Every structure is written in structure tokens, then in C-alpha cells.
Amino acid sequence: WHRHGLTFGKSDLYFVCLLRPVSEAIDVDPVEVSAAKWMGIEEFVQTQDHPLILHVLKNIFRVEEYLQREDKTSRLEPHIEITEGAIQWPG
């Protein structure tokens, strides 16, 4: 997803990925990142308004179904095969 003329009058590139941390520690490089924190999926969903992220949460991860579960101890996993390096937007 690519948008022109946004922050600082420059183009922004957005991507969504699922990472598996090697630790809970966050080492922020202040030159590249202004802030970083771990969030639960509920908090993350409430903070999102970008159409690409919302599309991925709804259609790839089916986050609404996940949030309705009583037991949220299992990982949030994609419900479709995600091809490494492939462009899959919008469908």
C-alpha cells in the first residue's frame, strides 16, 4: 500500500506482518522510531484506521471472530496462505 504526500510531505509505505519475538525487550533506535510498545490484540485493533491494516485484520486474520472467543490464549493466525514476497492487495 503506497500513499503520496503524507507525513513530512513524503510518500509513506505501509506493510503488515506477523512477527514472533525472541524476547519481550524493545530496543528502540530513536533515529528511526519515535515510540514502540507491545500491545494486546484488542488494544491494537482499537488503534487502527488504515484501510490496508483493517483489510488484513478482517479478511486475513478474521480478528472479529478471534475477539469473540472466550479463550484467547491461542495465537492469532492467518486463515489463508500468505505467500512470501507476494503482493496480495486488494484481494
C-alpha positions as YAML, in Angstrom:
chain: A
units: angstrom
residues:
- id: 1
  name: TRP
  ca: [0.00, 0.00, 0.00]
- id: 2
  name: HIS
  ca: [1.55, 3.29, -1.05]
- id: 3
  name: ARG
  ca: [0.29, 6.79, -0.37]
- id: 4
  name: HIS
  ca: [1.79, 10.09, -1.56]
- id: 5
  name: GLY
  ca: [2.35, 13.40, 0.21]
- id: 6
  name: LEU
  ca: [1.71, 12.33, 3.77]
- id: 7
  name: THR
  ca: [3.98, 12.79, 6.77]
- id: 8
  name: PHE
  ca: [6.65, 15.42, 6.10]
- id: 9
  name: GLY
  ca: [5.30, 15.78, 2.54]
- id: 10
  name: LYS
  ca: [6.83, 12.45, 1.56]
- id: 11
  name: SER
  ca: [5.43, 9.12, 0.47]
- id: 12
  name: ASP
  ca: [4.62, 6.51, 3.08]
- id: 13
  name: LEU
  ca: [4.87, 2.76, 2.61]
- id: 14
  name: TYR
  ca: [2.73, 0.50, 4.79]
- id: 15
  name: PHE
  ca: [3.02, -3.21, 5.34]
- id: 16
  name: VAL
  ca: [1.54, -5.68, 7.75]
- id: 17
  name: CYS
  ca: [3.45, -8.66, 9.06]
- id: 18
  name: LEU
  ca: [3.24, -11.19, 11.85]
- id: 19
  name: LEU
  ca: [6.47, -11.39, 13.83]
- id: 20
  name: ARG
  ca: [7.48, -13.79, 16.55]
- id: 21
  name: PRO
  ca: [9.66, -12.05, 19.15]
- id: 22
  name: VAL
  ca: [12.81, -13.56, 20.58]
- id: 23
  name: SER
  ca: [12.24, -11.57, 23.80]
- id: 24
  name: GLU
  ca: [9.85, -9.03, 25.30]
- id: 25
  name: ALA
  ca: [12.56, -6.34, 25.41]
- id: 26
  name: ILE
  ca: [12.23, -3.48, 22.93]
- id: 27
  name: ASP
  ca: [15.39, -1.65, 21.88]
- id: 28
  name: VAL
  ca: [14.25, 1.49, 20.03]
- id: 29
  name: ASP
  ca: [16.58, 3.35, 17.68]
- id: 30
  name: PRO
  ca: [15.46, 6.98, 18.23]
- id: 31
  name: VAL
  ca: [16.69, 7.95, 14.76]
- id: 32
  name: GLU
  ca: [14.28, 5.52, 13.08]
- id: 33
  name: VAL
  ca: [11.40, 5.03, 15.53]
- id: 34
  name: SER
  ca: [9.77, 7.58, 17.83]
- id: 35
  name: ALA
  ca: [7.99, 5.03, 20.04]
- id: 36
  name: ALA
  ca: [7.43, 1.30, 20.37]
- id: 37
  name: LYS
  ca: [5.43, -0.89, 22.74]
- id: 38
  name: TRP
  ca: [3.84, -4.32, 22.99]
- id: 39
  name: MET
  ca: [0.03, -4.31, 22.70]
- id: 40
  name: GLY
  ca: [-2.61, -6.93, 23.16]
- id: 41
  name: ILE
  ca: [-4.66, -7.63, 20.03]
- id: 42
  name: GLU
  ca: [-7.71, -5.83, 21.49]
- id: 43
  name: GLU
  ca: [-5.72, -2.61, 22.02]
- id: 44
  name: PHE
  ca: [-4.06, -2.92, 18.61]
- id: 45
  name: VAL
  ca: [-7.40, -3.27, 16.82]
- id: 46
  name: GLN
  ca: [-8.80, -0.20, 18.62]
- id: 47
  name: THR
  ca: [-5.87, 1.96, 17.45]
- id: 48
  name: GLN
  ca: [-6.13, 1.12, 13.72]
- id: 49
  name: ASP
  ca: [-7.79, 3.16, 10.99]
- id: 50
  name: HIS
  ca: [-5.61, 2.46, 7.95]
- id: 51
  name: PRO
  ca: [-7.55, 0.62, 5.19]
- id: 52
  name: LEU
  ca: [-4.78, -1.91, 4.49]
- id: 53
  name: ILE
  ca: [-4.38, -2.88, 8.14]
- id: 54
  name: LEU
  ca: [-8.15, -3.09, 8.61]
- id: 55
  name: HIS
  ca: [-8.44, -5.27, 5.49]
- id: 56
  name: VAL
  ca: [-5.73, -7.64, 6.70]
- id: 57
  name: LEU
  ca: [-7.18, -7.86, 10.21]
- id: 58
  name: LYS
  ca: [-10.69, -8.57, 8.91]
- id: 59
  name: ASN
  ca: [-10.02, -10.83, 5.92]
- id: 60
  name: ILE
  ca: [-6.69, -12.50, 6.58]
- id: 61
  name: PHE
  ca: [-6.73, -12.87, 10.37]
- id: 62
  name: ARG
  ca: [-10.53, -12.78, 10.91]
- id: 63
  name: VAL
  ca: [-9.88, -10.73, 14.03]
- id: 64
  name: GLU
  ca: [-13.59, -10.21, 14.77]
- id: 65
  name: GLU
  ca: [-14.02, -13.97, 15.26]
- id: 66
  name: TYR
  ca: [-10.91, -14.08, 17.44]
- id: 67
  name: LEU
  ca: [-12.15, -11.24, 19.66]
- id: 68
  name: GLN
  ca: [-15.49, -13.00, 20.23]
- id: 69
  name: ARG
  ca: [-13.78, -16.10, 21.64]
- id: 70
  name: GLU
  ca: [-13.85, -16.60, 25.37]
- id: 71
  name: ASP
  ca: [-10.46, -18.32, 25.27]
- id: 72
  name: LYS
  ca: [-7.89, -16.02, 23.66]
- id: 73
  name: THR
  ca: [-4.85, -17.98, 24.78]
- id: 74
  name: SER
  ca: [-4.16, -19.35, 21.30]
- id: 75
  name: ARG
  ca: [-2.22, -17.26, 18.80]
- id: 76
  name: LEU
  ca: [-3.98, -15.14, 16.23]
- id: 77
  name: GLU
  ca: [-3.12, -16.91, 12.97]
- id: 78
  name: PRO
  ca: [-3.88, -16.12, 9.31]
- id: 79
  name: HIS
  ca: [-6.81, -18.01, 7.80]
- id: 80
  name: ILE
  ca: [-5.37, -18.05, 4.29]
- id: 81
  name: GLU
  ca: [-1.98, -18.96, 2.94]
- id: 82
  name: ILE
  ca: [0.25, -15.90, 2.83]
- id: 83
  name: THR
  ca: [2.79, -16.20, 0.03]
- id: 84
  name: GLU
  ca: [6.19, -14.84, 0.98]
- id: 85
  name: GLY
  ca: [7.07, -11.77, -1.05]
- id: 86
  name: ALA
  ca: [3.76, -11.71, -2.96]
- id: 87
  name: ILE
  ca: [1.56, -8.67, -3.31]
- id: 88
  name: GLN
  ca: [-1.95, -9.60, -2.20]
- id: 89
  name: TRP
  ca: [-3.81, -6.27, -2.04]
- id: 90
  name: PRO
  ca: [-6.68, -5.75, -2.57]
- id: 91
  name: GLY
  ca: [-7.66, -9.37, -2.92]
...
